[in-house]
Structures are given as structure tokens and as C-alpha cells.
């Protein structure tokens, strides 16, 4: 239920710029963006709002040039409006917008005449850190630039006057936020199913922000500072978070009925590869005669790489080389993705993979991996090139363990190796079997959005789930399919939790 009228926002340039400073004794003015302005412009770029910037008449001429170059005004799709002059306070574009749109004007310096003209055309005025103040009760006053998006979202929601519109406050690191935002995942203008997204700022009191939003969407695993490997990874034991995420965790402890997508305790098993393994082992319950076997990789936890002890453990669990060695800590810390492929026990000497570690069978899979994304009740998948078969890797290893970071330097098969392996195509995958696993995992984990990787073992045809992760980017799924599923999953999760009470 999107807003029937477009939403327009005009930013007074004074809101974005520090007070002009004379430069070098030349009399020229060197404009500069104020703190927080760049983040604001970046977020507004993907907000689905019509955004314009207006230069006040007292601003120097080079401000427009500066905004075009530094703030990337045109590449962001923003409009630059001329400064008011003479008796003409409103640009013709602004007059036209007022007839067809819901309009907002944000400034740091309130011009009473301009405010009066705007309000006469049903514009809402937001004053940010306005030192002079105003007696106009219709002007919305806020103290910091970081409050603008939340204030704007609240006003848009009131404009809609619909209790079915939900505001989602999201908390994740900038790079991940940008990845999602570029795809249109976080509109400030309501989505088709009535969701408004605003970033939660850790520079502002959290409680006041959460009073305005209906739910929290977060990427907890990005906010981990450290995990004590000597502790059993059981939330929150042994886990240190950023100050902002720690504040959200404390808030949820105080208000357990507040809607969060997803609860921390549901995500915490995915921090630990041993717990992931214990979840995946249960896949054998789903076996169906005449269909491919669905299973977890065979694995073993070790606390050290001592040769004789290790050989005994491997013999007891029937694990054979080659083996992938992975840290037990699955995510959230810098070395969680530092791994190695070892071909003989001697290669464990001086191995740099953090301990405790998980030793996992290496599965020849024709250099193809199937990435599955569960978004609410929808399941998507994509096929990607993967590591070559073990024989090819061993021939290029030089009798040394093959070390890599699975997020950066995963050894992917070359074109020649793909041909040599007679690469499996999509027909080798039994979609029904894996979708059954997706449903099982969704119900077992109690998560809204997660991903997992499947390889099909050469020879046996076993479908082996080798990884589980929370809130992946699902970038291989087309935006036209991913974004509606993403929004529907969030709304369905909210309605389910509010209907049954969050557990």
C-alpha cells in the first residue's frame, strides 16, 4: 500500500555545508560538507524520494559547483534549485511539486518569509540545529542532522495516516547497508507492502529512535568485536559486540516483546561451525527412498594439530584426506574465514588456521556450488563456480597445505579444469530435495532470511550442505524477485511475532 502521492524533499544547502571559511587570503570561499552530510546524501540517493538542493541567496557562487563535484548531485539524481531572489521565494518546480506531491523542506537557517510561503503551499518545514530558533509551531525542530531521516520517516508515516504502514529501523555496517540500499532494499518512501526503512544511528540515544520504529532489522554478526574461543559459543557468553549493538541487545533484554528480525538467540548457532554441524546432521531425518541423500559433511572438532593425537582422532571418525580445516568460530572476527586444505597429516605442522578448528571432508563436486537463499517462505538459488576436485588441487599444491580466505581468495577452478572435470550442470541438483531441507532449516532455526551452500558429490550424488549463514546479500537473485520477497518476509515475520508473541 504505497503512498498515492510522491514525496519530495528539498534540502537547503546550509544544512549540508559547514559555515564558509575564507581561503588563503584570496577572498575566495572554500565550502566543505558538514559531518554526517555525506551519509545523508548517500542514503537519500536510494530512498525513492524526489530530492532537490536549494542554495540560499547569500551563499557564494561556487557552492553549486562544489555540491555537483563533492556531493555528486547529478549522479545521485538530485535537482539543484536556484536561490530565491526578489519577491520570488519559491521556484516554479517547488510550486508544481506542492500540487502533486507531499513536500518537505529541511534547513539549518529558518527564513520566516520562506517558511510562510512554503507552508501556504502545504510544505512541512524541518529545522535542524537552528540557532536563531523560530516561534512558528508548525516548524519541526530537531537538534542533529542524524535525526533528519527518522524525523522525515515519522512525518511520512503520519501523512499516510495508516496503522498498517510499518517503520523498520536497520542496523548494519556501511558497506553492507550500501549493498542492500543500491538494490532498493531500504526505501524511505513506503514499499508496495507498506514498509519504511530508516537507519538506526548509534550516535543518538537508541531508546528515542526505537520509540518511533516498529521493528529492528540487524546484521548482528557484522558487529562482533571478538569471540573468546575458550568459551562455548552460546549467546552472549564469550562474545563482545560493538557499543551500538550492545545497546540494542540491552534494549531487547529490557523489552523482550519488541519485534526484532531475527532474535539473537536464533542467530547465535550460526556463529559456531560445531553447532552448524550438529544442526546439519539432523538432515538425515529427511531421507526419502529413491531420492539423493541429503547430509552434512563428515567432520571432527580438534583443539590442536598434534600429529599422533590427530591421527588417532581421524582413524576413530573414519575421516580421510584431503580435509578442509576451518576455525570453529564461523563469522564476526577477522580470521573466521582463514582456512586450509591439507592432503597429509604432516601438513598440520605450523598450520595457521585458528584453533579450536573443524576438520571437514573435502567433497569432489565438479567445481560447482549451489547457493541457496531462504527469504521468508521463498527459496532461491544460484549456481557458481567453485573449487576444483582434490586431485587437481593436490597437483598444484607443491606438497604444502593450500591456505585461503573463503571470502577473498577461494581457489576457483580454471576454464581448463572445468572442462577436465566435465562440470555438472543444474540438472544434477534435485531442487525438491534441497527445498525440503530449506523448510526444515527455516523451522529449526526460526530465522527469516538465511543462506546455505550445497555441493553434489561426484560418484554418489549426495547433496551435502557445507555452510550456513545469516542475512546474506542474495546478490545472485534478480532485484525484481529478491526485493518483494525481502519486504514480504519482514512483514510476515512482524505479523507472525505480534500475533503469537515473540519467543
PDB file of N, CA and C in Angstrom, residues 408-444:
ATOM      1  N   UNK A 408      37.711 -14.136   0.243  1.00  0.00           N
ATOM      2  CA  UNK A 408      38.540 -13.323  -0.646  1.00  0.00           C
ATOM      3  C   UNK A 408      39.271 -14.144  -1.702  1.00  0.00           C
ATOM      4  N   UNK A 409      39.933 -15.217  -1.286  1.00  0.00           N
ATOM      5  CA  UNK A 409      40.868 -15.897  -2.184  1.00  0.00           C
ATOM      6  C   UNK A 409      40.533 -17.359  -2.381  1.00  0.00           C
ATOM      7  N   UNK A 410      39.260 -17.680  -2.378  1.00  0.00           N
ATOM      8  CA  UNK A 410      38.852 -19.063  -2.580  1.00  0.00           C
ATOM      9  C   UNK A 410      39.372 -19.562  -3.931  1.00  0.00           C
ATOM     10  N   UNK A 411      40.143 -20.664  -3.939  1.00  0.00           N
ATOM     11  CA  UNK A 411      40.660 -21.157  -5.226  1.00  0.00           C
ATOM     12  C   UNK A 411      39.537 -21.709  -6.094  1.00  0.00           C
ATOM     13  N   UNK A 412      39.248 -21.009  -7.177  1.00  0.00           N
ATOM     14  CA  UNK A 412      38.164 -21.398  -8.082  1.00  0.00           C
ATOM     15  C   UNK A 412      38.761 -22.084  -9.303  1.00  0.00           C
ATOM     16  N   UNK A 413      38.045 -23.053  -9.815  1.00  0.00           N
ATOM     17  CA  UNK A 413      38.530 -23.817 -10.962  1.00  0.00           C
ATOM     18  C   UNK A 413      38.735 -22.926 -12.180  1.00  0.00           C
ATOM     19  N   UNK A 414      39.801 -23.208 -12.923  1.00  0.00           N
ATOM     20  CA  UNK A 414      40.043 -22.511 -14.184  1.00  0.00           C
ATOM     21  C   UNK A 414      39.125 -23.096 -15.262  1.00  0.00           C
ATOM     22  N   UNK A 415      39.074 -22.435 -16.408  1.00  0.00           N
ATOM     23  CA  UNK A 415      38.246 -22.944 -17.508  1.00  0.00           C
ATOM     24  C   UNK A 415      38.700 -24.335 -17.920  1.00  0.00           C
ATOM     25  N   UNK A 416      40.041 -24.530 -17.950  1.00  0.00           N
ATOM     26  CA  UNK A 416      40.559 -25.831 -18.340  1.00  0.00           C
ATOM     27  C   UNK A 416      40.152 -26.919 -17.349  1.00  0.00           C
ATOM     28  N   UNK A 417      40.193 -26.552 -16.045  1.00  0.00           N
ATOM     29  CA  UNK A 417      39.813 -27.524 -15.026  1.00  0.00           C
ATOM     30  C   UNK A 417      38.321 -27.835 -15.080  1.00  0.00           C
ATOM     31  N   UNK A 418      37.533 -26.811 -15.389  1.00  0.00           N
ATOM     32  CA  UNK A 418      36.097 -27.045 -15.518  1.00  0.00           C
ATOM     33  C   UNK A 418      35.813 -28.045 -16.637  1.00  0.00           C
ATOM     34  N   UNK A 419      36.531 -27.896 -17.745  1.00  0.00           N
ATOM     35  CA  UNK A 419      36.352 -28.826 -18.860  1.00  0.00           C
ATOM     36  C   UNK A 419      36.833 -30.222 -18.482  1.00  0.00           C
ATOM     37  N   UNK A 420      37.959 -30.265 -17.777  1.00  0.00           N
ATOM     38  CA  UNK A 420      38.532 -31.548 -17.386  1.00  0.00           C
ATOM     39  C   UNK A 420      37.609 -32.295 -16.429  1.00  0.00           C
ATOM     40  N   UNK A 421      36.914 -31.524 -15.577  1.00  0.00           N
ATOM     41  CA  UNK A 421      36.019 -32.128 -14.594  1.00  0.00           C
ATOM     42  C   UNK A 421      34.681 -32.554 -15.187  1.00  0.00           C
ATOM     43  N   UNK A 422      34.456 -32.173 -16.469  1.00  0.00           N
ATOM     44  CA  UNK A 422      33.139 -32.427 -17.067  1.00  0.00           C
ATOM     45  C   UNK A 422      32.038 -31.899 -16.146  1.00  0.00           C
ATOM     46  N   UNK A 423      32.100 -30.586 -15.991  1.00  0.00           N
ATOM     47  CA  UNK A 423      31.281 -29.899 -14.992  1.00  0.00           C
ATOM     48  C   UNK A 423      29.825 -30.338 -14.997  1.00  0.00           C
ATOM     49  N   UNK A 424      29.312 -30.558 -13.788  1.00  0.00           N
ATOM     50  CA  UNK A 424      27.900 -30.873 -13.645  1.00  0.00           C
ATOM     51  C   UNK A 424      27.074 -29.637 -13.959  1.00  0.00           C
ATOM     52  N   UNK A 425      25.905 -29.862 -14.528  1.00  0.00           N
ATOM     53  CA  UNK A 425      25.029 -28.727 -14.772  1.00  0.00           C
ATOM     54  C   UNK A 425      23.892 -28.741 -13.762  1.00  0.00           C
ATOM     55  N   UNK A 426      22.950 -27.826 -13.949  1.00  0.00           N
ATOM     56  CA  UNK A 426      21.868 -27.639 -12.987  1.00  0.00           C
ATOM     57  C   UNK A 426      21.015 -28.896 -12.822  1.00  0.00           C
ATOM     58  N   UNK A 427      21.017 -29.795 -13.841  1.00  0.00           N
ATOM     59  CA  UNK A 427      20.186 -30.988 -13.779  1.00  0.00           C
ATOM     60  C   UNK A 427      20.673 -31.969 -12.718  1.00  0.00           C
ATOM     61  N   UNK A 428      21.939 -31.819 -12.259  1.00  0.00           N
ATOM     62  CA  UNK A 428      22.459 -32.735 -11.253  1.00  0.00           C
ATOM     63  C   UNK A 428      21.882 -32.454  -9.876  1.00  0.00           C
ATOM     64  N   UNK A 429      21.242 -31.334  -9.724  1.00  0.00           N
ATOM     65  CA  UNK A 429      20.687 -30.928  -8.439  1.00  0.00           C
ATOM     66  C   UNK A 429      19.213 -31.299  -8.373  1.00  0.00           C
ATOM     67  N   UNK A 430      18.811 -31.947  -7.300  1.00  0.00           N
ATOM     68  CA  UNK A 430      17.402 -32.250  -7.061  1.00  0.00           C
ATOM     69  C   UNK A 430      16.816 -31.111  -6.235  1.00  0.00           C
ATOM     70  N   UNK A 431      16.150 -30.186  -6.911  1.00  0.00           N
ATOM     71  CA  UNK A 431      15.625 -28.991  -6.245  1.00  0.00           C
ATOM     72  C   UNK A 431      14.649 -29.355  -5.136  1.00  0.00           C
ATOM     73  N   UNK A 432      13.804 -30.322  -5.371  1.00  0.00           N
ATOM     74  CA  UNK A 432      12.799 -30.688  -4.367  1.00  0.00           C
ATOM     75  C   UNK A 432      13.446 -31.140  -3.067  1.00  0.00           C
ATOM     76  N   UNK A 433      14.517 -31.913  -3.196  1.00  0.00           N
ATOM     77  CA  UNK A 433      15.220 -32.393  -2.005  1.00  0.00           C
ATOM     78  C   UNK A 433      15.777 -31.223  -1.194  1.00  0.00           C
ATOM     79  N   UNK A 434      16.376 -30.253  -1.890  1.00  0.00           N
ATOM     80  CA  UNK A 434      17.003 -29.141  -1.184  1.00  0.00           C
ATOM     81  C   UNK A 434      15.945 -28.180  -0.631  1.00  0.00           C
ATOM     82  N   UNK A 435      14.858 -27.982  -1.350  1.00  0.00           N
ATOM     83  CA  UNK A 435      13.801 -27.112  -0.822  1.00  0.00           C
ATOM     84  C   UNK A 435      13.168 -27.718   0.432  1.00  0.00           C
ATOM     85  N   UNK A 436      13.130 -29.048   0.488  1.00  0.00           N
ATOM     86  CA  UNK A 436      12.664 -29.717   1.704  1.00  0.00           C
ATOM     87  C   UNK A 436      13.619 -29.416   2.859  1.00  0.00           C
ATOM     88  N   UNK A 437      14.906 -29.406   2.562  1.00  0.00           N
ATOM     89  CA  UNK A 437      15.915 -29.055   3.570  1.00  0.00           C
ATOM     90  C   UNK A 437      15.768 -27.604   3.999  1.00  0.00           C
ATOM     91  N   UNK A 438      15.478 -26.718   3.037  1.00  0.00           N
ATOM     92  CA  UNK A 438      15.308 -25.297   3.354  1.00  0.00           C
ATOM     93  C   UNK A 438      14.168 -25.092   4.341  1.00  0.00           C
ATOM     94  N   UNK A 439      13.053 -25.797   4.115  1.00  0.00           N
ATOM     95  CA  UNK A 439      11.917 -25.696   5.024  1.00  0.00           C
ATOM     96  C   UNK A 439      12.285 -26.216   6.410  1.00  0.00           C
ATOM     97  N   UNK A 440      13.001 -27.344   6.441  1.00  0.00           N
ATOM     98  CA  UNK A 440      13.441 -27.923   7.708  1.00  0.00           C
ATOM     99  C   UNK A 440      14.333 -26.950   8.468  1.00  0.00           C
ATOM    100  N   UNK A 441      15.288 -26.339   7.766  1.00  0.00           N
ATOM    101  CA  UNK A 441      16.211 -25.409   8.414  1.00  0.00           C
ATOM    102  C   UNK A 441      15.486 -24.140   8.885  1.00  0.00           C
ATOM    103  N   UNK A 442      14.549 -23.639   8.070  1.00  0.00           N
ATOM    104  CA  UNK A 442      13.795 -22.453   8.469  1.00  0.00           C
ATOM    105  C   UNK A 442      13.038 -22.706   9.766  1.00  0.00           C
ATOM    106  N   UNK A 443      12.408 -23.866   9.865  1.00  0.00           N
ATOM    107  CA  UNK A 443      11.648 -24.184  11.072  1.00  0.00           C
ATOM    108  C   UNK A 443      12.573 -24.478  12.253  1.00  0.00           C
ATOM    109  N   UNK A 444      13.711 -25.119  11.988  1.00  0.00           N
ATOM    110  CA  UNK A 444      14.639 -25.465  13.067  1.00  0.00           C
ATOM    111  C   UNK A 444      15.333 -24.236  13.629  1.00  0.00           C
TER     112      UNK A 444
END
